[in-house]
């Protein structure tokens, strides 16, 4: 079953709780979404508050995928503050519920984020991903092109450094 995607859903207390749960579950399942497992809901809630602030201040937009009333996928589009880069946005924290992965929902989320970028009048989306996980292949399949790589820029653990890979999707 396809997910129902919404741009900027109302950030009710319930949706905030679901986002923290999703983010915690994705991280603890091995997802590269800004943390290294294991994390607690408290760890994630602190970072989620920063996202909520950006949303409420209009500096970011949320793309949310719902399975019924349940948040099953999400991503954030964050605007640039530099006046010469306002024509594109960052795509951050791309997540699909681990129990629903392998059903094409990640692909649906990427298409929804692309539509949102176009609807917002953007000319491109840029993202970074953690090397060593095959994420660049997934993003490439969604049309993103690798445009940069910083070797060993992400330290997952002592002795486990990963490349920071930058990818770009033109929207025009």
PDB file of C-alpha atoms in Angstrom, residues 6-125:
ATOM      1  CA  UNK A   6       1.822  15.692   3.217  1.00  0.00           C
ATOM      2  CA  UNK A   7       3.985  18.788   3.121  1.00  0.00           C
ATOM      3  CA  UNK A   8       4.134  20.547   6.474  1.00  0.00           C
ATOM      4  CA  UNK A   9       1.552  18.607   8.488  1.00  0.00           C
ATOM      5  CA  UNK A  10       0.378  20.254  11.689  1.00  0.00           C
ATOM      6  CA  UNK A  11       2.984  19.534  14.378  1.00  0.00           C
ATOM      7  CA  UNK A  12       0.579  18.259  16.998  1.00  0.00           C
ATOM      8  CA  UNK A  13       1.938  16.705  20.198  1.00  0.00           C
ATOM      9  CA  UNK A  14       0.999  13.316  18.760  1.00  0.00           C
ATOM     10  CA  UNK A  15       2.925  13.892  15.541  1.00  0.00           C
ATOM     11  CA  UNK A  16       5.925  15.114  17.526  1.00  0.00           C
ATOM     12  CA  UNK A  17       5.872  11.885  19.547  1.00  0.00           C
ATOM     13  CA  UNK A  18       5.572   9.806  16.382  1.00  0.00           C
ATOM     14  CA  UNK A  19       8.524  11.614  14.808  1.00  0.00           C
ATOM     15  CA  UNK A  20      10.708  10.967  17.856  1.00  0.00           C
ATOM     16  CA  UNK A  21       9.658   7.302  17.820  1.00  0.00           C
ATOM     17  CA  UNK A  22      10.346   6.969  14.092  1.00  0.00           C
ATOM     18  CA  UNK A  23      13.747   8.646  14.403  1.00  0.00           C
ATOM     19  CA  UNK A  24      14.681   6.472  17.391  1.00  0.00           C
ATOM     20  CA  UNK A  25      13.565   3.278  15.643  1.00  0.00           C
ATOM     21  CA  UNK A  26      15.384   4.147  12.408  1.00  0.00           C
ATOM     22  CA  UNK A  27      18.602   4.927  14.284  1.00  0.00           C
ATOM     23  CA  UNK A  28      18.443   1.798  16.422  1.00  0.00           C
ATOM     24  CA  UNK A  29      17.844  -0.296  13.292  1.00  0.00           C
ATOM     25  CA  UNK A  30      21.143   1.018  11.881  1.00  0.00           C
ATOM     26  CA  UNK A  31      19.887   4.025   9.919  1.00  0.00           C
ATOM     27  CA  UNK A  32      22.285   6.900   9.275  1.00  0.00           C
ATOM     28  CA  UNK A  33      20.128   9.802  10.444  1.00  0.00           C
ATOM     29  CA  UNK A  34      22.479  11.823  12.594  1.00  0.00           C
ATOM     30  CA  UNK A  35      23.057   9.402  15.445  1.00  0.00           C
ATOM     31  CA  UNK A  36      24.782   6.093  16.096  1.00  0.00           C
ATOM     32  CA  UNK A  37      22.805   3.315  17.776  1.00  0.00           C
ATOM     33  CA  UNK A  38      21.837   2.817  20.460  1.00  0.00           C
ATOM     34  CA  UNK A  39      19.871   5.995  21.169  1.00  0.00           C
ATOM     35  CA  UNK A  40      17.044   6.782  23.528  1.00  0.00           C
ATOM     36  CA  UNK A  41      13.924   8.800  22.846  1.00  0.00           C
ATOM     37  CA  UNK A  42      15.430  11.531  25.049  1.00  0.00           C
ATOM     38  CA  UNK A  43      18.547  11.718  22.842  1.00  0.00           C
ATOM     39  CA  UNK A  44      16.422  12.109  19.745  1.00  0.00           C
ATOM     40  CA  UNK A  45      13.857  14.472  21.297  1.00  0.00           C
ATOM     41  CA  UNK A  46      16.537  17.090  21.893  1.00  0.00           C
ATOM     42  CA  UNK A  47      17.515  17.104  18.214  1.00  0.00           C
ATOM     43  CA  UNK A  48      13.867  16.953  17.122  1.00  0.00           C
ATOM     44  CA  UNK A  49      13.247  20.200  19.019  1.00  0.00           C
ATOM     45  CA  UNK A  50      15.785  21.922  16.744  1.00  0.00           C
ATOM     46  CA  UNK A  51      13.851  20.671  13.719  1.00  0.00           C
ATOM     47  CA  UNK A  52      10.556  21.889  15.196  1.00  0.00           C
ATOM     48  CA  UNK A  53      12.063  25.353  15.710  1.00  0.00           C
ATOM     49  CA  UNK A  54      13.243  25.494  12.099  1.00  0.00           C
ATOM     50  CA  UNK A  55       9.760  24.453  10.938  1.00  0.00           C
ATOM     51  CA  UNK A  56       7.955  27.008  13.093  1.00  0.00           C
ATOM     52  CA  UNK A  57      10.323  29.772  11.949  1.00  0.00           C
ATOM     53  CA  UNK A  58       9.822  28.890   8.269  1.00  0.00           C
ATOM     54  CA  UNK A  59      13.459  27.864   7.788  1.00  0.00           C
ATOM     55  CA  UNK A  60      12.480  24.281   6.940  1.00  0.00           C
ATOM     56  CA  UNK A  61       9.632  22.140   5.645  1.00  0.00           C
ATOM     57  CA  UNK A  62       8.656  18.610   6.602  1.00  0.00           C
ATOM     58  CA  UNK A  63       7.593  15.947   4.123  1.00  0.00           C
ATOM     59  CA  UNK A  64       5.606  13.342   6.059  1.00  0.00           C
ATOM     60  CA  UNK A  65       4.421   9.960   4.802  1.00  0.00           C
ATOM     61  CA  UNK A  66       1.461   8.408   6.599  1.00  0.00           C
ATOM     62  CA  UNK A  67       0.176   4.859   6.747  1.00  0.00           C
ATOM     63  CA  UNK A  68      -3.333   5.701   7.897  1.00  0.00           C
ATOM     64  CA  UNK A  69      -2.779   8.060  10.832  1.00  0.00           C
ATOM     65  CA  UNK A  70       0.677   6.690  11.644  1.00  0.00           C
ATOM     66  CA  UNK A  71       3.850   8.530  10.608  1.00  0.00           C
ATOM     67  CA  UNK A  72       5.762   6.001   8.515  1.00  0.00           C
ATOM     68  CA  UNK A  73       8.299   8.195   6.693  1.00  0.00           C
ATOM     69  CA  UNK A  74       9.670  11.709   6.842  1.00  0.00           C
ATOM     70  CA  UNK A  75      12.295  14.069   5.493  1.00  0.00           C
ATOM     71  CA  UNK A  76      13.128  17.738   5.978  1.00  0.00           C
ATOM     72  CA  UNK A  77      13.885  20.437   3.430  1.00  0.00           C
ATOM     73  CA  UNK A  78      16.014  23.161   5.004  1.00  0.00           C
ATOM     74  CA  UNK A  79      16.524  26.500   3.303  1.00  0.00           C
ATOM     75  CA  UNK A  80      19.853  28.200   2.877  1.00  0.00           C
ATOM     76  CA  UNK A  81      20.368  31.511   4.613  1.00  0.00           C
ATOM     77  CA  UNK A  82      23.130  32.646   2.275  1.00  0.00           C
ATOM     78  CA  UNK A  83      21.652  35.050  -0.287  1.00  0.00           C
ATOM     79  CA  UNK A  84      23.517  33.399  -3.177  1.00  0.00           C
ATOM     80  CA  UNK A  85      22.179  29.924  -2.376  1.00  0.00           C
ATOM     81  CA  UNK A  86      18.487  30.495  -1.731  1.00  0.00           C
ATOM     82  CA  UNK A  87      17.498  28.752  -4.966  1.00  0.00           C
ATOM     83  CA  UNK A  88      18.165  25.285  -3.499  1.00  0.00           C
ATOM     84  CA  UNK A  89      17.591  23.503  -0.181  1.00  0.00           C
ATOM     85  CA  UNK A  90      19.161  20.744   1.891  1.00  0.00           C
ATOM     86  CA  UNK A  91      17.329  17.435   2.202  1.00  0.00           C
ATOM     87  CA  UNK A  92      17.890  16.105   5.737  1.00  0.00           C
ATOM     88  CA  UNK A  93      16.940  13.207   7.968  1.00  0.00           C
ATOM     89  CA  UNK A  94      15.352  10.962   5.340  1.00  0.00           C
ATOM     90  CA  UNK A  95      13.615   8.133   7.237  1.00  0.00           C
ATOM     91  CA  UNK A  96      11.275   5.194   6.624  1.00  0.00           C
ATOM     92  CA  UNK A  97       9.939   3.030   9.448  1.00  0.00           C
ATOM     93  CA  UNK A  98      12.213  -0.034   9.575  1.00  0.00           C
ATOM     94  CA  UNK A  99       9.197  -2.372   9.700  1.00  0.00           C
ATOM     95  CA  UNK A 100       8.038  -0.968   6.335  1.00  0.00           C
ATOM     96  CA  UNK A 101      11.353  -0.880   4.493  1.00  0.00           C
ATOM     97  CA  UNK A 102      11.739  -2.864   1.293  1.00  0.00           C
ATOM     98  CA  UNK A 103       8.267  -1.919   0.040  1.00  0.00           C
ATOM     99  CA  UNK A 104       9.228   1.093  -2.069  1.00  0.00           C
ATOM    100  CA  UNK A 105       8.335   3.686   0.562  1.00  0.00           C
ATOM    101  CA  UNK A 106      11.836   5.189   0.464  1.00  0.00           C
ATOM    102  CA  UNK A 107      11.444   5.765  -3.250  1.00  0.00           C
ATOM    103  CA  UNK A 108       7.990   7.311  -2.638  1.00  0.00           C
ATOM    104  CA  UNK A 109       9.488   9.606   0.014  1.00  0.00           C
ATOM    105  CA  UNK A 110      12.211  10.781  -2.368  1.00  0.00           C
ATOM    106  CA  UNK A 111       9.605  11.560  -5.042  1.00  0.00           C
ATOM    107  CA  UNK A 112       7.480  13.431  -2.483  1.00  0.00           C
ATOM    108  CA  UNK A 113      10.509  15.478  -1.402  1.00  0.00           C
ATOM    109  CA  UNK A 114      11.300  16.254  -5.037  1.00  0.00           C
ATOM    110  CA  UNK A 115       7.685  17.390  -5.629  1.00  0.00           C
ATOM    111  CA  UNK A 116       7.831  19.518  -2.487  1.00  0.00           C
ATOM    112  CA  UNK A 117      11.040  21.164  -3.674  1.00  0.00           C
ATOM    113  CA  UNK A 118       9.467  21.996  -7.012  1.00  0.00           C
ATOM    114  CA  UNK A 119       6.271  23.258  -5.343  1.00  0.00           C
ATOM    115  CA  UNK A 120       8.417  25.532  -3.173  1.00  0.00           C
ATOM    116  CA  UNK A 121      10.055  26.963  -6.297  1.00  0.00           C
ATOM    117  CA  UNK A 122      13.472  25.452  -5.655  1.00  0.00           C
ATOM    118  CA  UNK A 123      15.945  24.696  -8.420  1.00  0.00           C
ATOM    119  CA  UNK A 124      17.774  21.885  -6.669  1.00  0.00           C
ATOM    120  CA  UNK A 125      18.091  19.654  -3.619  1.00  0.00           C
TER     121      UNK A 125
END
